[in-house]
mmCIF file of C-alpha atoms and ligand atoms in Angstrom:
data_model
loop_
_atom_site.group_PDB
_atom_site.id
_atom_site.type_symbol
_atom_site.label_atom_id
_atom_site.label_comp_id
_atom_site.label_asym_id
_atom_site.label_seq_id
_atom_site.Cartn_x
_atom_site.Cartn_y
_atom_site.Cartn_z
ATOM 1 C CA MET K 239 149.310 150.810 181.462
ATOM 2 C CA GLU K 240 147.786 149.151 184.757
ATOM 3 C CA ALA K 241 145.480 146.812 184.069
ATOM 4 C CA ARG K 242 141.380 148.409 185.104
ATOM 5 C CA PRO K 243 138.608 145.804 185.783
ATOM 6 C CA VAL K 244 135.896 145.590 183.057
ATOM 7 C CA LEU K 245 132.714 146.987 183.877
ATOM 8 C CA TRP K 246 129.416 145.775 182.744
ATOM 9 C CA ILE K 247 125.980 148.189 183.944
ATOM 10 C CA VAL K 248 123.254 146.092 183.381
ATOM 11 C CA VAL K 249 120.284 147.650 182.878
ATOM 12 C CA PRO K 250 116.853 145.981 183.187
ATOM 13 C CA CYS K 251 113.922 147.876 180.219
ATOM 14 C CA TYR K 252 110.496 147.287 180.155
ATOM 15 C CA ASN K 253 107.716 149.069 178.375
ATOM 16 C CA GLU K 254 110.732 152.248 178.958
ATOM 17 C CA GLU K 255 110.514 153.764 175.078
ATOM 18 C CA LYS K 256 109.793 157.247 176.895
ATOM 19 C CA VAL K 257 112.538 157.050 179.116
ATOM 20 C CA LEU K 258 115.193 154.936 177.298
ATOM 21 C CA PRO K 259 116.684 157.480 174.802
ATOM 22 C CA LEU K 260 116.556 159.912 178.403
ATOM 23 C CA THR K 261 118.889 157.460 180.129
ATOM 24 C CA ALA K 262 121.059 155.317 178.045
ATOM 25 C CA PRO K 263 123.656 157.948 176.858
ATOM 26 C CA LEU K 264 123.672 158.696 180.469
ATOM 27 C CA PHE K 265 125.246 155.750 181.658
ATOM 28 C CA VAL K 266 127.433 155.793 178.102
ATOM 29 C CA ARG K 267 128.796 158.694 179.457
ATOM 30 C CA LYS K 268 129.948 157.813 182.445
ATOM 31 C CA LEU K 269 131.344 154.934 181.670
ATOM 32 C CA ALA K 270 133.665 157.584 179.685
ATOM 33 C CA GLN K 271 133.839 159.556 182.461
ATOM 34 C CA LEU K 272 135.335 156.561 184.961
ATOM 35 C CA ALA K 273 137.700 155.422 182.198
ATOM 36 C CA ASP K 274 138.926 158.511 181.523
ATOM 37 C CA ASP K 275 139.379 158.862 185.516
ATOM 38 C CA GLY K 276 141.691 155.329 185.485
ATOM 39 C CA LYS K 277 139.532 153.763 186.976
ATOM 40 C CA ILE K 278 138.089 150.725 184.785
ATOM 41 C CA SER K 279 138.479 149.910 181.075
ATOM 42 C CA ARG K 280 137.555 151.159 177.677
ATOM 43 C CA SER K 281 136.286 148.160 176.738
ATOM 44 C CA SER K 282 133.414 148.381 179.628
ATOM 45 C CA ARG K 283 129.771 148.109 178.093
ATOM 46 C CA VAL K 284 125.945 148.796 179.150
ATOM 47 C CA LEU K 285 124.569 146.160 178.924
ATOM 48 C CA PHE K 286 120.592 146.857 178.165
ATOM 49 C CA VAL K 287 118.020 143.848 179.002
ATOM 50 C CA ASN K 288 114.239 143.695 176.965
ATOM 51 C CA ASP K 289 111.934 142.401 179.495
ATOM 52 C CA GLY K 290 109.672 141.447 176.775
ATOM 53 C CA SER K 291 108.812 144.644 176.004
ATOM 54 C CA LYS K 292 105.164 145.686 174.442
ATOM 55 C CA ASP K 293 106.733 149.088 173.114
ATOM 56 C CA SER K 294 109.682 150.304 170.782
ATOM 57 C CA THR K 295 111.730 149.277 173.533
ATOM 58 C CA TRP K 296 113.719 146.652 171.854
ATOM 59 C CA GLU K 297 114.013 148.340 168.109
ATOM 60 C CA ILE K 298 115.627 151.290 170.640
ATOM 61 C CA ILE K 299 118.006 149.076 172.546
ATOM 62 C CA ARG K 300 118.954 147.517 168.771
ATOM 63 C CA GLU K 301 119.530 151.114 167.810
ATOM 64 C CA LEU K 302 121.411 152.192 170.614
ATOM 65 C CA ALA K 303 124.042 149.051 170.271
ATOM 66 C CA ALA K 304 124.321 149.363 165.580
ATOM 67 C CA ASN K 305 125.855 153.054 166.867
ATOM 68 C CA ASP K 306 127.840 152.702 170.048
ATOM 69 C CA GLU K 307 130.383 149.262 170.355
ATOM 70 C CA ARG K 308 129.347 150.200 173.909
ATOM 71 C CA CYS K 309 125.759 149.881 173.814
ATOM 72 C CA LEU K 310 124.836 146.274 174.022
ATOM 73 C CA GLY K 311 121.404 144.695 174.689
ATOM 74 C CA ILE K 312 119.776 141.120 174.684
ATOM 75 C CA CYS K 313 116.086 140.532 174.808
ATOM 76 C CA GLN K 314 113.865 137.883 176.962
ATOM 77 C CA SER K 315 111.706 135.805 175.077
ATOM 78 C CA ARG K 316 108.498 137.128 176.680
ATOM 79 C CA ASN K 317 108.272 139.543 180.354
ATOM 80 C CA ARG K 318 109.275 137.846 182.994
ATOM 81 C CA GLY K 319 109.786 140.279 186.122
ATOM 82 C CA HIS K 320 112.267 142.614 186.872
ATOM 83 C CA GLN K 321 113.846 139.842 189.624
ATOM 84 C CA ASN K 322 114.555 138.018 186.489
ATOM 85 C CA ALA K 323 115.564 140.835 183.938
ATOM 86 C CA VAL K 324 118.259 141.756 185.929
ATOM 87 C CA LEU K 325 119.261 138.112 186.875
ATOM 88 C CA ALA K 326 119.609 136.988 182.816
ATOM 89 C CA GLY K 327 122.312 140.318 182.729
ATOM 90 C CA LEU K 328 123.962 139.546 185.622
ATOM 91 C CA MET K 329 124.365 135.684 184.110
ATOM 92 C CA GLU K 330 125.195 137.392 180.238
ATOM 93 C CA ALA K 331 127.893 139.870 181.673
ATOM 94 C CA LYS K 332 128.962 137.477 184.584
ATOM 95 C CA ASP K 333 131.766 135.643 181.577
ATOM 96 C CA ARG K 334 132.818 139.035 179.884
ATOM 97 C CA CYS K 335 133.723 141.765 182.687
ATOM 98 C CA ASP K 336 135.024 141.704 186.126
ATOM 99 C CA ILE K 337 132.097 143.863 187.950
ATOM 100 C CA THR K 338 129.225 144.868 187.409
ATOM 101 C CA ILE K 339 126.430 146.534 188.476
ATOM 102 C CA SER K 340 122.816 146.610 188.243
ATOM 103 C CA ILE K 341 120.615 149.939 187.758
ATOM 104 C CA ASP K 342 117.384 150.300 186.919
ATOM 105 C CA CYS K 343 117.130 152.208 183.527
ATOM 106 C CA ASP K 344 114.283 155.369 184.573
ATOM 107 C CA GLY K 345 117.288 157.572 186.014
ATOM 108 C CA GLN K 346 116.391 157.617 189.571
ATOM 109 C CA ASP K 347 118.907 156.057 191.200
ATOM 110 C CA ASP K 348 121.695 158.344 190.864
ATOM 111 C CA ILE K 349 123.976 157.462 188.205
ATOM 112 C CA ASP K 350 127.509 159.078 189.844
ATOM 113 C CA ALA K 351 126.869 156.838 192.251
ATOM 114 C CA MET K 352 128.864 153.856 190.171
ATOM 115 C CA ASP K 353 131.877 155.956 190.956
ATOM 116 C CA ARG K 354 131.561 155.842 194.916
ATOM 117 C CA MET K 355 130.727 151.712 193.681
ATOM 118 C CA VAL K 356 134.010 151.477 191.883
ATOM 119 C CA ASP K 357 136.624 153.133 194.366
ATOM 120 C CA GLU K 358 134.810 150.736 197.431
ATOM 121 C CA TYR K 359 135.381 147.284 194.499
ATOM 122 C CA LEU K 360 139.062 148.678 194.220
ATOM 123 C CA ASP K 361 139.059 148.911 197.882
ATOM 124 C CA GLY K 362 138.862 145.250 198.531
ATOM 125 C CA CYS K 363 134.748 144.880 198.349
ATOM 126 C CA GLU K 364 133.239 142.516 196.101
ATOM 127 C CA VAL K 365 129.745 143.908 196.992
ATOM 128 C CA VAL K 366 128.986 146.839 197.017
ATOM 129 C CA TYR K 367 124.717 148.413 197.749
ATOM 130 C CA GLY K 368 123.339 151.262 196.746
ATOM 131 C CA VAL K 369 121.423 152.933 200.285
ATOM 132 C CA ARG K 370 118.732 155.515 199.495
ATOM 133 C CA SER K 371 119.115 158.267 201.995
ATOM 134 C CA LYS K 372 115.916 159.593 201.106
ATOM 135 C CA ARG K 373 112.769 159.507 199.710
ATOM 136 C CA ASP K 374 111.650 162.872 198.992
ATOM 137 C CA THR K 375 110.204 163.042 195.560
ATOM 138 C CA ASP K 376 107.869 159.788 196.855
ATOM 139 C CA THR K 377 104.954 160.262 197.903
ATOM 140 C CA TRP K 378 104.249 159.290 201.179
ATOM 141 C CA PHE K 379 102.001 156.604 200.638
ATOM 142 C CA LYS K 380 104.829 154.995 198.249
ATOM 143 C CA ARG K 381 107.774 155.497 201.592
ATOM 144 C CA PHE K 382 105.443 154.757 203.801
ATOM 145 C CA THR K 383 104.858 151.145 201.939
ATOM 146 C CA ALA K 384 108.324 150.766 200.949
ATOM 147 C CA GLU K 385 109.701 151.286 204.927
ATOM 148 C CA SER K 386 107.265 148.757 206.230
ATOM 149 C CA PHE K 387 108.015 146.650 203.482
ATOM 150 C CA TYR K 388 112.094 146.076 205.169
ATOM 151 C CA LYS K 389 110.981 146.022 208.717
ATOM 152 C CA LEU K 390 108.765 143.343 207.414
ATOM 153 C CA MET K 391 111.337 141.435 206.026
ATOM 154 C CA LYS K 392 113.521 141.807 208.472
ATOM 155 C CA SER K 393 110.905 140.755 210.998
ATOM 156 C CA MET K 394 110.138 137.724 209.363
ATOM 157 C CA GLY K 395 113.923 136.574 209.142
ATOM 158 C CA ALA K 396 114.565 137.682 205.242
ATOM 159 C CA GLU K 397 117.950 139.684 205.739
ATOM 160 C CA VAL K 398 117.761 143.274 203.368
ATOM 161 C CA VAL K 399 120.091 145.335 203.382
ATOM 162 C CA PHE K 400 117.657 148.943 204.250
ATOM 163 C CA ASN K 401 116.005 150.744 201.714
ATOM 164 C CA HIS K 402 118.941 149.333 198.860
ATOM 165 C CA ALA K 403 116.607 147.881 195.878
ATOM 166 C CA ASP K 404 118.782 146.261 193.321
ATOM 167 C CA TYR K 405 121.405 149.245 192.447
ATOM 168 C CA ARG K 406 124.543 147.368 193.162
ATOM 169 C CA LEU K 407 127.870 146.066 192.192
ATOM 170 C CA ILE K 408 129.188 143.071 191.930
ATOM 171 C CA SER K 409 132.139 141.156 191.154
ATOM 172 C CA ALA K 410 131.681 138.545 188.399
ATOM 173 C CA ARG K 411 133.551 136.766 191.008
ATOM 174 C CA VAL K 412 130.601 137.039 193.436
ATOM 175 C CA LEU K 413 128.120 136.028 190.647
ATOM 176 C CA GLN K 414 130.141 132.998 189.524
ATOM 177 C CA HIS K 415 129.137 131.119 192.938
ATOM 178 C CA PHE K 416 126.062 133.197 192.886
ATOM 179 C CA ALA K 417 125.162 130.939 189.959
ATOM 180 C CA ASP K 418 124.663 127.304 192.016
ATOM 181 C CA PHE K 419 122.041 129.037 193.786
ATOM 182 C CA GLU K 420 119.663 127.305 191.361
ATOM 183 C CA GLU K 421 116.476 128.129 192.967
ATOM 184 C CA VAL K 422 113.157 130.084 190.414
ATOM 185 C CA ASN K 423 111.379 131.926 192.486
ATOM 186 C CA ILE K 424 114.620 134.691 193.216
ATOM 187 C CA PHE K 425 114.611 137.396 195.502
ATOM 188 C CA LEU K 426 117.713 139.122 194.148
ATOM 189 C CA ARG K 427 118.648 141.506 197.907
ATOM 190 C CA GLY K 428 117.948 138.754 199.735
ATOM 191 C CA MET K 429 119.634 136.432 198.068
ATOM 192 C CA VAL K 430 122.940 138.157 197.655
ATOM 193 C CA PRO K 431 124.217 138.742 200.789
ATOM 194 C CA LEU K 432 123.807 135.331 201.520
ATOM 195 C CA VAL K 433 126.965 134.808 199.223
ATOM 196 C CA GLY K 434 129.089 136.834 201.492
ATOM 197 C CA PHE K 435 131.955 138.573 201.029
ATOM 198 C CA ARG K 436 133.503 142.221 201.867
ATOM 199 C CA SER K 437 130.879 143.797 201.128
ATOM 200 C CA GLY K 438 130.315 147.843 201.523
ATOM 201 C CA THR K 439 127.780 150.231 200.960
ATOM 202 C CA VAL K 440 127.362 153.888 199.143
ATOM 203 C CA THR K 441 124.332 155.773 199.659
ATOM 204 C CA TYR K 442 122.850 158.070 197.034
ATOM 205 C CA GLU K 443 119.670 160.389 196.667
ATOM 206 C CA ARG K 444 116.765 158.790 194.472
ATOM 207 C CA SER K 445 115.084 161.772 192.461
ATOM 208 C CA ALA K 446 111.784 160.454 190.587
ATOM 209 C CA ARG K 447 111.354 159.079 187.464
ATOM 210 C CA LEU K 448 112.762 161.146 184.805
ATOM 211 C CA ALA K 449 109.772 159.755 182.417
ATOM 212 C CA GLY K 450 107.310 156.974 181.724
ATOM 213 C CA GLU K 451 105.150 155.834 184.325
ATOM 214 C CA SER K 452 106.496 152.846 187.571
ATOM 215 C CA HIS K 453 105.873 149.463 187.090
ATOM 216 C CA TYR K 454 106.220 148.657 191.135
ATOM 217 C CA PRO K 455 101.887 149.024 191.795
ATOM 218 C CA LEU K 456 100.880 148.130 195.498
ATOM 219 C CA ARG K 457 100.571 144.779 193.768
ATOM 220 C CA LYS K 458 103.275 143.817 192.877
ATOM 221 C CA MET K 459 105.314 145.208 195.727
ATOM 222 C CA LEU K 460 103.377 142.770 198.197
ATOM 223 C CA ALA K 461 103.296 140.104 196.098
ATOM 224 C CA LEU K 462 107.799 141.186 195.948
ATOM 225 C CA ALA K 463 107.873 141.311 199.780
ATOM 226 C CA PHE K 464 105.685 138.306 199.880
ATOM 227 C CA ASN K 465 107.698 136.077 196.950
ATOM 228 C CA GLY K 466 110.532 137.362 199.287
ATOM 229 C CA ILE K 467 109.804 136.139 202.379
ATOM 230 C CA THR K 468 108.551 132.981 201.301
ATOM 231 C CA SER K 469 111.737 132.410 199.400
ATOM 232 C CA LEU K 470 114.364 133.244 201.552
ATOM 233 C CA SER K 471 112.841 131.938 205.380
ATOM 234 C CA VAL K 472 110.885 129.461 206.557
ATOM 235 C CA LYS K 473 110.376 131.716 210.164
ATOM 236 C CA PRO K 474 106.305 131.477 209.550
ATOM 237 C CA ILE K 475 105.745 128.045 209.896
ATOM 238 C CA ASN K 476 108.117 128.902 213.536
ATOM 239 C CA ILE K 477 105.079 131.604 214.328
ATOM 240 C CA ILE K 478 102.679 128.530 213.963
ATOM 241 C CA THR K 479 104.644 126.291 215.499
ATOM 242 C CA GLY K 480 104.967 128.848 218.994
ATOM 243 C CA PHE K 481 101.136 129.660 218.680
ATOM 244 C CA GLY K 482 101.224 125.508 219.147
ATOM 245 C CA VAL K 483 102.705 125.310 221.695
ATOM 246 C CA GLY K 484 101.101 129.063 223.171
ATOM 247 C CA PHE K 485 97.690 126.805 222.312
ATOM 248 C CA SER K 486 98.451 124.543 223.885
ATOM 249 C CA ILE K 487 99.489 125.579 227.491
ATOM 250 C CA LEU K 488 96.565 128.182 227.339
ATOM 251 C CA GLY K 489 94.612 124.931 226.992
ATOM 252 C CA LEU K 490 96.691 122.806 229.899
ATOM 253 C CA LEU K 491 95.155 126.278 232.100
ATOM 254 C CA LEU K 492 91.560 126.093 230.759
ATOM 255 C CA MET K 493 91.499 122.263 231.642
ATOM 256 C CA ILE K 494 92.754 122.537 235.203
ATOM 257 C CA TRP K 495 90.261 125.669 235.274
ATOM 258 C CA ALA K 496 86.625 124.359 234.019
ATOM 259 C CA ILE K 497 88.225 121.121 236.283
ATOM 260 C CA VAL K 498 88.444 122.982 239.734
ATOM 261 C CA GLU K 499 85.598 124.543 238.159
ATOM 262 C CA ALA K 500 83.542 120.914 238.065
ATOM 263 C CA CYS K 501 84.690 120.125 241.775
ATOM 264 C CA LEU K 502 83.747 123.157 242.993
ATOM 265 C CA GLY K 503 80.306 121.863 241.333
ATOM 266 C CA ASN K 504 80.033 125.419 239.828
ATOM 267 C CA THR K 505 78.767 123.468 236.528
ATOM 268 C CA VAL K 506 76.865 121.966 234.554
ATOM 269 C CA ALA K 507 77.174 118.105 233.580
ATOM 270 C CA GLY K 508 79.132 117.499 230.596
ATOM 271 C CA TRP K 509 80.275 120.605 230.100
ATOM 272 C CA THR K 510 83.679 119.912 231.392
ATOM 273 C CA SER K 511 84.125 117.069 229.361
ATOM 274 C CA THR K 512 83.532 120.151 226.113
ATOM 275 C CA ILE K 513 85.770 122.016 227.379
ATOM 276 C CA CYS K 514 88.748 120.358 228.164
ATOM 277 C CA ILE K 515 88.444 118.065 224.502
ATOM 278 C CA ILE K 516 88.245 120.697 222.691
ATOM 279 C CA CYS K 517 91.368 122.985 224.123
ATOM 280 C CA LEU K 518 93.002 119.141 224.025
ATOM 281 C CA LEU K 519 92.174 119.260 220.375
ATOM 282 C CA GLY K 520 93.100 122.748 219.730
ATOM 283 C CA GLY K 521 97.338 122.224 220.766
ATOM 284 C CA ILE K 522 97.410 118.707 219.804
ATOM 285 C CA GLN K 523 96.612 119.985 215.802
ATOM 286 C CA LEU K 524 98.551 123.689 216.179
ATOM 287 C CA ILE K 525 101.668 121.716 217.115
ATOM 288 C CA SER K 526 100.791 118.631 214.538
ATOM 289 C CA LEU K 527 100.931 121.236 211.911
ATOM 290 C CA GLY K 528 103.681 123.209 213.177
ATOM 291 C CA VAL K 529 106.022 119.951 213.501
ATOM 292 C CA ILE K 530 105.093 119.018 209.803
ATOM 293 C CA GLY K 531 105.796 122.210 208.471
ATOM 294 C CA GLN K 532 108.891 121.928 210.225
ATOM 295 C CA TYR K 533 110.163 118.559 207.662
ATOM 296 C CA ILE K 534 108.057 120.680 204.746
ATOM 297 C CA GLY K 535 109.996 124.083 205.305
ATOM 298 C CA LYS K 536 113.233 121.318 205.435
ATOM 299 C CA THR K 537 112.855 119.693 202.580
ATOM 300 C CA TYR K 538 111.649 123.120 201.283
ATOM 301 C CA LEU K 539 115.679 124.669 201.617
ATOM 302 C CA GLU K 540 116.442 121.442 200.869
ATOM 303 C CA THR K 541 115.346 121.305 197.299
ATOM 304 C CA LYS K 542 116.817 124.763 196.569
ATOM 305 C CA ARG K 543 120.311 123.204 196.453
ATOM 306 C CA ARG K 544 122.131 126.157 197.593
ATOM 307 C CA PRO K 545 125.314 125.795 197.939
ATOM 308 C CA ARG K 546 127.053 123.886 201.113
ATOM 309 C CA TYR K 547 129.794 126.329 201.402
ATOM 310 C CA ILE K 548 132.118 129.456 198.993
ATOM 311 C CA ILE K 549 135.546 129.582 199.968
ATOM 312 C CA SER K 550 136.837 132.614 199.443
ATOM 313 C CA GLU K 551 140.367 133.149 199.976
ATOM 314 C CA ARG K 552 143.355 130.504 199.717
ATOM 315 C CA THR K 553 146.617 131.127 201.907
ATOM 316 C CA TRP K 554 147.996 129.523 198.662
ATOM 317 C CA GLU K 555 147.154 130.985 196.477
ATOM 318 C CA LYS K 556 147.644 135.052 195.905
ATOM 319 C CA PRO K 557 144.596 137.010 197.100
ATOM 320 C CA GLU K 558 144.915 139.771 194.030
ATOM 321 C CA ARG K 559 142.559 139.708 191.057
ATOM 322 C CA HIS K 560 143.141 139.739 187.899
ATOM 323 C CA TRP K 561 141.044 141.935 186.106
ATOM 324 C CA LEU K 562 140.323 140.181 181.819
ATOM 325 C CA GLU K 563 142.689 143.142 180.601
ATOM 326 C CA GLU K 564 146.324 143.394 180.842
ATOM 327 C CA ASP K 565 146.354 146.473 179.205
ATOM 328 C CA ASP K 566 144.118 149.496 177.968
ATOM 329 C CA PRO K 567 144.203 150.018 174.570
ATOM 330 C CA GLU K 568 144.912 153.938 174.618
HETATM 331 N N1 LIG J 256 110.778 145.793 184.251
HETATM 332 C C1 LIG J 256 111.291 145.251 184.308
HETATM 333 N N2 LIG J 256 110.183 144.637 184.325
HETATM 334 C C2 LIG J 256 108.911 143.896 184.789
HETATM 335 C C3 LIG J 256 109.121 145.397 185.739
HETATM 336 C C4 LIG J 256 109.879 146.736 185.550
HETATM 337 O O1 LIG J 256 112.619 144.611 184.186
HETATM 338 O O2 LIG J 256 108.426 143.431 184.877
HETATM 339 C C5 LIG J 256 112.164 147.529 185.203
HETATM 340 C C6 LIG J 256 111.762 148.708 184.741
HETATM 341 O O3 LIG J 256 111.836 148.923 182.677
HETATM 342 C C7 LIG J 256 113.250 148.989 186.043
HETATM 343 C C8 LIG J 256 113.153 149.210 186.892
HETATM 344 O O4 LIG J 256 112.667 147.361 186.569
HETATM 345 O O5 LIG J 256 114.198 149.830 185.045
HETATM 346 C C9 LIG J 256 112.184 149.629 188.075
HETATM 347 O O6 LIG J 256 110.824 149.600 187.170
HETATM 348 P P1 LIG J 256 110.273 150.293 187.940
HETATM 349 O O7 LIG J 256 110.887 152.463 188.010
HETATM 350 O O8 LIG J 256 109.053 150.395 187.124
HETATM 351 O O9 LIG J 256 109.659 150.164 190.055
HETATM 352 P P2 LIG J 256 109.739 151.275 190.730
HETATM 353 O O10 LIG J 256 111.143 152.219 190.333
HETATM 354 O O11 LIG J 256 108.846 151.924 190.904
HETATM 355 O O12 LIG J 256 109.995 150.423 191.782
HETATM 356 MG MG1 LIG J 257 111.621 153.589 189.127
#
């Protein structure tokens, strides 16, 4: 019997008592089916991460774990937000499996896309992004705000995969390197591409929540976008520097104009000198702010202590993957 990769499905859960009993069996069934198809090991697991829920979510997870060895749970000491919950799950999983798939617990992401994700992994990809093909079930407002979100991120220098949320496969190997990204403000979908390695995408249709309510109102989405931009990019600082240069040039032109007007005798006494001082100081101030900003930006990026390089292969090492399991107990 050939070795097969051990998969851990990582599921963040916050106040999901309504939807978890519906979706948990779907995840377990998916594991069984993937194992039946010979794609993953039978020792694969579903890891539920309780993100400090205030309802009975943790009790449900404990019960699931008690009744089925394929279900595991970890509980965060308090609510820390979706990104941290996913990170906690991935870090917990990385030493115990070969591949992870993170997915929301509300049934919105098509569980059947996991088959294609695992196929991509078996074909050599180390990261597989789930990309939404349609947003028919989202309201017009949600669709508009979500798509603007991706466009804004891109224009601000934070590279993200368009229409990809946090439904993705990541190999344990990539997660080992990901663990070296020690920053506290995390924006997973912008950080995973920074690790590199061969990646692929799988498209799926996003459906409506099976039960319960969304925890991502516009306010939280804006906060996520702001966090994503400021965590990944110092482009806003560059924009300020650009403004400084632009205003200085404009100021210089205005100064020339004011002096010409003064020479032609079209001005009252004192006007020219006032205009010149305003233009000069305005430009100098903005440029100075930009320069200070550049240093702060550099300091900020340095404080993250991200790895400077990551090596994916060496000619003197075997490129094959060594999965945890040698043989599947059938
Ligand atoms: N979630 C979490 N912590 C939070 C908020 C949400 O772990 O503070 C989980 C939630 O249980 C769900 C996923 O993150 O599994 C996505 O949340 P939601 O479905 O509310 O967001 P939406 O799909 O509406 O953007
Ligand atoms: Mg959702």
